[in-house]
PDB file of C-alpha atoms in Angstrom:
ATOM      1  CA  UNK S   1    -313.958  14.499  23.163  1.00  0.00           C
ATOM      2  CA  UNK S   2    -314.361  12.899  26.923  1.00  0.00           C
ATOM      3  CA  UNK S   3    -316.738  12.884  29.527  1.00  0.00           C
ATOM      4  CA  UNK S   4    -316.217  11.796  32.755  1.00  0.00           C
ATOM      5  CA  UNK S   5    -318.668   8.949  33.978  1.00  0.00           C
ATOM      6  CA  UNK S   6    -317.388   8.246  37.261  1.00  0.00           C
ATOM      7  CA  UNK S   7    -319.411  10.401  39.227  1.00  0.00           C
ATOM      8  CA  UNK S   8    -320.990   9.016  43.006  1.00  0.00           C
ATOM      9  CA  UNK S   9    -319.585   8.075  46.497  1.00  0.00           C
ATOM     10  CA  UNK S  10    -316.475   5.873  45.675  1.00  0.00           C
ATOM     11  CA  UNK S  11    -316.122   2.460  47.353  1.00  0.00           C
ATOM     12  CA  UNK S  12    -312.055   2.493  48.277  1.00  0.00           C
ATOM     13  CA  UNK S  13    -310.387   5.435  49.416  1.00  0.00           C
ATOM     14  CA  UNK S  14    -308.104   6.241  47.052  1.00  0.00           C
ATOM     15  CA  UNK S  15    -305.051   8.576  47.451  1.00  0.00           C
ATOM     16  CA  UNK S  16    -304.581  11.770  45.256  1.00  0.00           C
ATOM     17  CA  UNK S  17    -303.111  11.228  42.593  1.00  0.00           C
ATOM     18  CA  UNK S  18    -299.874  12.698  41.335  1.00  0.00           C
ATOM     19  CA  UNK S  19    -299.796  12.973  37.789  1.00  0.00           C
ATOM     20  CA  UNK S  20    -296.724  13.771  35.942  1.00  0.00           C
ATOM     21  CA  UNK S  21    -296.315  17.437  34.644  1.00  0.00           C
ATOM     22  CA  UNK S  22    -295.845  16.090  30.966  1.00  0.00           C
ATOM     23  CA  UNK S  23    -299.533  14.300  31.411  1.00  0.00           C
ATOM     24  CA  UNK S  24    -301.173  17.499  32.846  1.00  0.00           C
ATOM     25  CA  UNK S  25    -299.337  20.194  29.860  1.00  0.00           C
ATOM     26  CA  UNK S  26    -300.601  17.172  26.727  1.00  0.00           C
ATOM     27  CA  UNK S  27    -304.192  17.636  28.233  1.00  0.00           C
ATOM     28  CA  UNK S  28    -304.583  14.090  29.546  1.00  0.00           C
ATOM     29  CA  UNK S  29    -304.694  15.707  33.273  1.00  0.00           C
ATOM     30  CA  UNK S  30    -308.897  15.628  33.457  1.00  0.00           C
ATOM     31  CA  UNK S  31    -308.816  11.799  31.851  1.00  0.00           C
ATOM     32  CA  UNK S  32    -306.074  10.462  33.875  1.00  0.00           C
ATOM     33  CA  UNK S  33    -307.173  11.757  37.303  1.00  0.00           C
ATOM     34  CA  UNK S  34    -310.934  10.571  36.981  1.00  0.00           C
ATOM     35  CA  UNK S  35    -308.717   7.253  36.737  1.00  0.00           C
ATOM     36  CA  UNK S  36    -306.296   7.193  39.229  1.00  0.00           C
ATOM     37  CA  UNK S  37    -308.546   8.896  41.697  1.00  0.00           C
ATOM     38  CA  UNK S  38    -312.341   8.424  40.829  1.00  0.00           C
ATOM     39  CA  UNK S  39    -315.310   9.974  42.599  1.00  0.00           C
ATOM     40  CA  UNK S  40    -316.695   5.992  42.458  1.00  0.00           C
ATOM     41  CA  UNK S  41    -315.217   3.039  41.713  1.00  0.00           C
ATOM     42  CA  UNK S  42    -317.940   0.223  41.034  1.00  0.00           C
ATOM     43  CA  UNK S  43    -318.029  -3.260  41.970  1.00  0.00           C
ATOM     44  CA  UNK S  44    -319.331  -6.389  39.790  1.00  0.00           C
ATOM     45  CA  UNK S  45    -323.024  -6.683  41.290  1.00  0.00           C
ATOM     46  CA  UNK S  46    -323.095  -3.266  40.371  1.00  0.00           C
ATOM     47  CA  UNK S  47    -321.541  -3.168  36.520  1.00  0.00           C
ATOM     48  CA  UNK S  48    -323.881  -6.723  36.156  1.00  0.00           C
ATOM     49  CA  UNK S  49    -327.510  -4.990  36.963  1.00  0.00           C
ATOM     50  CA  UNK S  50    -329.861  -4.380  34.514  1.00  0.00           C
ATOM     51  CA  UNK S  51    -329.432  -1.966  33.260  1.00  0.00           C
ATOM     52  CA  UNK S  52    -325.963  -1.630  33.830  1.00  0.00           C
ATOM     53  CA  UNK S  53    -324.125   1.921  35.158  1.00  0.00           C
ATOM     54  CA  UNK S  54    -321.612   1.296  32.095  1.00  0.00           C
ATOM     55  CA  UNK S  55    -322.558   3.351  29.145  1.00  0.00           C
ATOM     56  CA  UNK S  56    -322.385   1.548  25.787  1.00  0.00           C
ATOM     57  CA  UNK S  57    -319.898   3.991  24.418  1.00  0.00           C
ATOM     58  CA  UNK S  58    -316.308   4.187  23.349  1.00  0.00           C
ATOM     59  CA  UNK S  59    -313.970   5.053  26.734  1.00  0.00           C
ATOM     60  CA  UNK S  60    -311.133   4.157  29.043  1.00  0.00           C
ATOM     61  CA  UNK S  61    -311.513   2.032  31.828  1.00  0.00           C
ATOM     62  CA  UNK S  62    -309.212   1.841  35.285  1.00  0.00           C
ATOM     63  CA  UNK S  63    -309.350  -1.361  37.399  1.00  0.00           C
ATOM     64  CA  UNK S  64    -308.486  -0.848  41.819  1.00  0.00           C
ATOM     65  CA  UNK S  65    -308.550  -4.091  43.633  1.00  0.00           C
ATOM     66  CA  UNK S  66    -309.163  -3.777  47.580  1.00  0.00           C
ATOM     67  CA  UNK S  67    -306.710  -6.975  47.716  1.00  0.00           C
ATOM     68  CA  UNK S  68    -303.987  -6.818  45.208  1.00  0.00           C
ATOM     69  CA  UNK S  69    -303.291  -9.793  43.331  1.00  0.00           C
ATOM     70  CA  UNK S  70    -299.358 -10.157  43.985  1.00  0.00           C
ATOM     71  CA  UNK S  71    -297.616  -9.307  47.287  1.00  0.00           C
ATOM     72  CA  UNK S  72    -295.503  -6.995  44.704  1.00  0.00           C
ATOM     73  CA  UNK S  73    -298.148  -5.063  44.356  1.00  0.00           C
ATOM     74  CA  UNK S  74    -300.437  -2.206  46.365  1.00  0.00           C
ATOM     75  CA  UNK S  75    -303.894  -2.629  47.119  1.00  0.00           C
ATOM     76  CA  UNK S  76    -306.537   0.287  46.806  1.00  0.00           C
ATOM     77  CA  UNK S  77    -304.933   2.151  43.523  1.00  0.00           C
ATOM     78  CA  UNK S  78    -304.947   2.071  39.682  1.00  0.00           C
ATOM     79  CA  UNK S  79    -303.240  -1.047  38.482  1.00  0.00           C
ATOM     80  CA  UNK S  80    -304.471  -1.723  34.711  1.00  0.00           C
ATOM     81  CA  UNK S  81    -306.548   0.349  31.826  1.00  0.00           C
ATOM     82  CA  UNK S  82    -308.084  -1.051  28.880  1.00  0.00           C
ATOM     83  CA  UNK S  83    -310.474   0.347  25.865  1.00  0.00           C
ATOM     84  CA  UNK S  84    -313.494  -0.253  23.745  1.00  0.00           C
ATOM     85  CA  UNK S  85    -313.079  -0.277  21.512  1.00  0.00           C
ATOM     86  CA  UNK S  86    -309.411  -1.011  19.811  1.00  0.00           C
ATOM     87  CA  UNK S  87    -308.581   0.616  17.358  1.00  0.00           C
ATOM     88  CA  UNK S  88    -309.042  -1.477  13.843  1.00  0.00           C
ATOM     89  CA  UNK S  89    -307.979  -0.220  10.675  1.00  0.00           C
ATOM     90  CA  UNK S  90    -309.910  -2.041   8.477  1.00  0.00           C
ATOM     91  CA  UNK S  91    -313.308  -2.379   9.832  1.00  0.00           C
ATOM     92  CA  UNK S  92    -315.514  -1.134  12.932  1.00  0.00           C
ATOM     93  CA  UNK S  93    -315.550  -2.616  15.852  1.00  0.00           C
ATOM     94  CA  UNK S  94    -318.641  -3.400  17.969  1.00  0.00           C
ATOM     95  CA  UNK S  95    -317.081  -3.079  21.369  1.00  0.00           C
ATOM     96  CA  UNK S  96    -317.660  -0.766  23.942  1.00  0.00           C
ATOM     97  CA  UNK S  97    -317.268   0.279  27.550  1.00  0.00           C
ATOM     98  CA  UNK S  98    -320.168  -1.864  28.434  1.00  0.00           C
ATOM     99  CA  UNK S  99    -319.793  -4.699  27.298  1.00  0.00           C
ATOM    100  CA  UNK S 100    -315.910  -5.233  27.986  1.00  0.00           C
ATOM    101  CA  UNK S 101    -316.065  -4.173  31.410  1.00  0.00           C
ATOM    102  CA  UNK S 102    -319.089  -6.586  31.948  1.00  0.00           C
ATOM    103  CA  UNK S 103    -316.840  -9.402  30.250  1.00  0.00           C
ATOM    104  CA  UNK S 104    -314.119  -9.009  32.687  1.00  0.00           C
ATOM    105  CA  UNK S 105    -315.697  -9.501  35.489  1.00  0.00           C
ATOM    106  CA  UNK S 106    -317.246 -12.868  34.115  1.00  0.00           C
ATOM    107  CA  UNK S 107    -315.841 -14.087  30.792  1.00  0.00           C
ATOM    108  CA  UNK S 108    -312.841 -16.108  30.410  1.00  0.00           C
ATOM    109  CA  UNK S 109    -308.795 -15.981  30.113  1.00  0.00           C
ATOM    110  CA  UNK S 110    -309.141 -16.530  26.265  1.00  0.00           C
ATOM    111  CA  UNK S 111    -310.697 -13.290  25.791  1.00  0.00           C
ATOM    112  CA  UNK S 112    -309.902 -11.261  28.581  1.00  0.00           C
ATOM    113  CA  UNK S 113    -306.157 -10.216  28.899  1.00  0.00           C
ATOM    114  CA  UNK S 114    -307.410  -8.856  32.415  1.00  0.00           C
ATOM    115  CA  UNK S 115    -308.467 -12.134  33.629  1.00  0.00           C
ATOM    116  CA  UNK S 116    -305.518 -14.314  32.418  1.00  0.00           C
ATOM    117  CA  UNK S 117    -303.243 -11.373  34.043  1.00  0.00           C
ATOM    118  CA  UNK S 118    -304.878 -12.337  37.201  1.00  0.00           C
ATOM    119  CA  UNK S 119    -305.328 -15.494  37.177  1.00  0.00           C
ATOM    120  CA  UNK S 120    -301.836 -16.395  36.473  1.00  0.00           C
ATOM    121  CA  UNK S 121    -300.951 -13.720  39.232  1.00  0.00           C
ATOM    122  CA  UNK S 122    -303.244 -15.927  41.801  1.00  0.00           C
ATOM    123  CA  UNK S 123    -301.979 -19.232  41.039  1.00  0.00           C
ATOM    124  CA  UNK S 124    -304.190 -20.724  38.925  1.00  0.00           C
ATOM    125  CA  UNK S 125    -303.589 -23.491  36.782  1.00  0.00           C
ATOM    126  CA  UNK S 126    -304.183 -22.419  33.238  1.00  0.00           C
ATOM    127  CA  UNK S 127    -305.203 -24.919  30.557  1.00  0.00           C
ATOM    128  CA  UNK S 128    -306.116 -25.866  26.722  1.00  0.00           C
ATOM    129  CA  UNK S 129    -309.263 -26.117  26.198  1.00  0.00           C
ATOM    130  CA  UNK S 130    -311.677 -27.018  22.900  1.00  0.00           C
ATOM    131  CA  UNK S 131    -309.713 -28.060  20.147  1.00  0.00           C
ATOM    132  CA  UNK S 132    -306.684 -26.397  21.898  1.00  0.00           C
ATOM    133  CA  UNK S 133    -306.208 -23.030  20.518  1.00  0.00           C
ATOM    134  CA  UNK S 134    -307.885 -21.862  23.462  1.00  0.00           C
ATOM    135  CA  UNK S 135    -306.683 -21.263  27.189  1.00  0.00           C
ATOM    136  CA  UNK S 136    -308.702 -20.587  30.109  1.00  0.00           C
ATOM    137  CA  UNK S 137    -308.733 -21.677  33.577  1.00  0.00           C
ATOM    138  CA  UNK S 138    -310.920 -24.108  32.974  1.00  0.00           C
ATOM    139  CA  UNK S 139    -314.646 -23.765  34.405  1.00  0.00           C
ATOM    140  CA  UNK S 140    -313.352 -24.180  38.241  1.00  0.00           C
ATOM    141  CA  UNK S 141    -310.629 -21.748  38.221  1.00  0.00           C
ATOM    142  CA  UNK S 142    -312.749 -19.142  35.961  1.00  0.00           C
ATOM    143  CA  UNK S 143    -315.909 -19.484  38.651  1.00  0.00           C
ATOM    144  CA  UNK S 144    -313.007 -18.671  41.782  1.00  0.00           C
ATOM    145  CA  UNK S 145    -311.300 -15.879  39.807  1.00  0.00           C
ATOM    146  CA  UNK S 146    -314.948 -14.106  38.971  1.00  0.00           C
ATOM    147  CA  UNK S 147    -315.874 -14.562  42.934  1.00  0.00           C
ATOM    148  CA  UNK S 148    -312.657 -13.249  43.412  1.00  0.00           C
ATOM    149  CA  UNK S 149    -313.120 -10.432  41.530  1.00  0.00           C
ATOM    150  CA  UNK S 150    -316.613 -10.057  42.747  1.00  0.00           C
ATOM    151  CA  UNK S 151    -314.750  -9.317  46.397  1.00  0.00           C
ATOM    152  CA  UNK S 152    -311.861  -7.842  45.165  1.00  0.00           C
ATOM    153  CA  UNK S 153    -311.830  -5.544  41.277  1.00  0.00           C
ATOM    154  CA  UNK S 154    -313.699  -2.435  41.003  1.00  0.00           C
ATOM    155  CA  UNK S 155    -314.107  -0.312  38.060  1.00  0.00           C
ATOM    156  CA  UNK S 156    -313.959   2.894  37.148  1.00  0.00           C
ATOM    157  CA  UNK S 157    -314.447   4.529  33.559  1.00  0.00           C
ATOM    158  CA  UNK S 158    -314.254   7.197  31.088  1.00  0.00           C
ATOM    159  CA  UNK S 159    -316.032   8.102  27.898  1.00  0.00           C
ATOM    160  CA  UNK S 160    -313.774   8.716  24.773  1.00  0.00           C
ATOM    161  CA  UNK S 161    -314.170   8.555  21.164  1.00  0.00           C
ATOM    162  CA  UNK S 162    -310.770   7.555  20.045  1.00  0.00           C
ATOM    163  CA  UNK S 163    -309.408   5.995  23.214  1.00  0.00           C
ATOM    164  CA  UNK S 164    -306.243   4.379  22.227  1.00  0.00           C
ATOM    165  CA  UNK S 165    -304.387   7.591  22.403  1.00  0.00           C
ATOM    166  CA  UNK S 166    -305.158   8.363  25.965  1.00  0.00           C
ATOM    167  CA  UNK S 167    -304.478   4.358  27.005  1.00  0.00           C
ATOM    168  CA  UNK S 168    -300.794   4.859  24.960  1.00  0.00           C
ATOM    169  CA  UNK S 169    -300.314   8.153  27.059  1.00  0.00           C
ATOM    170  CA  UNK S 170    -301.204   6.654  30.519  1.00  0.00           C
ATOM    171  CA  UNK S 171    -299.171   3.497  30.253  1.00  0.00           C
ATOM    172  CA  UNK S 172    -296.564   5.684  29.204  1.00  0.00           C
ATOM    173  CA  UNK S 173    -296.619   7.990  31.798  1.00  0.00           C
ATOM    174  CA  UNK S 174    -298.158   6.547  34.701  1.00  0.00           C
ATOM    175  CA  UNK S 175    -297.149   3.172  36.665  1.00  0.00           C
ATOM    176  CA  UNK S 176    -299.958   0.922  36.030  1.00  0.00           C
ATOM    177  CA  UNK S 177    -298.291  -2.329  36.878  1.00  0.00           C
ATOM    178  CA  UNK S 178    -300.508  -4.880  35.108  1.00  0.00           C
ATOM    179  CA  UNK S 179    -300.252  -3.780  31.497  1.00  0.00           C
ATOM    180  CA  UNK S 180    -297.824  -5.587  29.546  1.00  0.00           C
ATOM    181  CA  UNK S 181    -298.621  -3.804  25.982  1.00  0.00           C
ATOM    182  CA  UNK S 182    -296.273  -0.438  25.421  1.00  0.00           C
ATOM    183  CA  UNK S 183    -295.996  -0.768  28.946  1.00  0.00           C
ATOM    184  CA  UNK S 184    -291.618  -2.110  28.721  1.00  0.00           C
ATOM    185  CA  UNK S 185    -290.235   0.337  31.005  1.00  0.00           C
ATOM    186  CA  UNK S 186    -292.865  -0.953  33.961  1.00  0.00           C
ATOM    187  CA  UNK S 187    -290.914  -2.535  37.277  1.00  0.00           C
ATOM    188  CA  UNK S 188    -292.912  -5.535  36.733  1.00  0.00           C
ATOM    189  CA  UNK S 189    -293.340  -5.511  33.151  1.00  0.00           C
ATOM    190  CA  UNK S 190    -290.815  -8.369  33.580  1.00  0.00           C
ATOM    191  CA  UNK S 191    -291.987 -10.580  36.310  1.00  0.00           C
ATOM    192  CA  UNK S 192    -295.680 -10.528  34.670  1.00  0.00           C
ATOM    193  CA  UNK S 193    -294.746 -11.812  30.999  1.00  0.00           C
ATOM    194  CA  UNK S 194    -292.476 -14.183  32.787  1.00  0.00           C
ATOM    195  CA  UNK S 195    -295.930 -15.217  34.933  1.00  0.00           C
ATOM    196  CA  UNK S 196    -297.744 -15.901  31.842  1.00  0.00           C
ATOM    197  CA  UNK S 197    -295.098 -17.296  29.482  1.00  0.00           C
ATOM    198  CA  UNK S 198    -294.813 -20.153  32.391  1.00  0.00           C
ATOM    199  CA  UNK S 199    -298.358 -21.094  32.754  1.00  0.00           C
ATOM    200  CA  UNK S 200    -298.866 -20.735  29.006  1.00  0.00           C
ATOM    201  CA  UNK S 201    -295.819 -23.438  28.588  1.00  0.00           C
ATOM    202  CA  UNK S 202    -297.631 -25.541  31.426  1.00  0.00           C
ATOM    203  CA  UNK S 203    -300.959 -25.364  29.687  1.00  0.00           C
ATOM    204  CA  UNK S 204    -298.719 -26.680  26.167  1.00  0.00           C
ATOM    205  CA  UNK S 205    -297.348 -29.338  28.240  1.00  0.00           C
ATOM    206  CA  UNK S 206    -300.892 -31.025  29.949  1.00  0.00           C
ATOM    207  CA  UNK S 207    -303.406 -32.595  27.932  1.00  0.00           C
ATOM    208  CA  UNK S 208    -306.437 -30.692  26.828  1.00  0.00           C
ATOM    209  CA  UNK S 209    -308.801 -30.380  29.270  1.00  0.00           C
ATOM    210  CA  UNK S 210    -312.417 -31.830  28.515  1.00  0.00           C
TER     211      UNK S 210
END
């Protein structure tokens, strides 16, 4: 079961999509175009308020970026999805829309893949951190990639109860560039986990920062 959430006067003007004809005949066509072309994309004042827009429920989320991250890629459309929650086979998780969506936009690298996508993808220098399990951007480089989200990411979102089948068919069947997971046969699948594989090895090589 789905409901579309994403309702209101949008904040980029995003193209129509075009959604492949295997998407539309397996049912995903409602899901996938409240993603790829919302009625209102929301920005991270917004998604912070209190109360927050985002509904504490299990869904898909879509992140546009006004400036894209990587001269590779286009601003102003769908570039990454994520859930809440993932699916766990042995015991419930307490994620939801809500509060990952919130965490993005100002949490850290270690335990958002969205952020350490984009960070690496701006440049910034990724580090060790605590007793070195950890990587983040350090408290400098996290502060500058949540302003630059602030200016930059907006959000859009679905409600779903089992939402790791519709991620697995959009990734599959749409481009959404900044997905790495199930996500192989993407044109920049390749330059991304390069991206991060280097500025994890240059975290491994500097000390740990205090």
């Amino acid at each position: 079961m789905s409901h579309r959430t994403c309702a209101g006067r949008g904040v980029l003007s995003v193209p129509t999509s075009s959604l492949p004809p295997s998407l539309i005949s397996s049912g995903g066509f409602m899901e996938a175009d409240a993603l790829v072309s919302p009625d209102r994309l929301w920005s991270a004042r917004e998604v912070l308020l209190r109360p927050s827009p985002v509904p504490a429920a299990a869904g898909v989320y879509g992140w546009h970026f006004e400036q894209a991250p990587h001269t590779d890629l286009e601003a102003g459309r769908l570039l990454y999805v994520g859930i809440a929650p993932r699916f766990m086979a042995t015991r419930a998780s307490t994620q939801n829309l809500r509060k990952r969506v919130r965490y993005h936009y100002r949490g850290n690298a270690a335990g958002s893949t969205l952020r350490l996508t984009l960070g690496c993808l701006l440049g910034l220098e990724l580090r060790r951190v605590g007793s070195g399990k950890r990587m983040t951007f350090c408290k400098a480089g996290e502060a500058t990639l949540t302003q630059w989200m602030a200016d930059n990411a907006r959000v859009c979102w679905i409600e779903q109860d089992e939402p790791w089948d519709l991620e697995s068919k959009l990734i599959s069947q749409l481009d959404i560039p900044l997905n790495l997971d199930q996500n192989r046969q993407n044109t920049f699948h390749s330059r991304l986990k390069e991206l991060r594989a280097q500025a994890r090895q240059q975290a491994r090589d500097l000390p740990i920062s205090a």
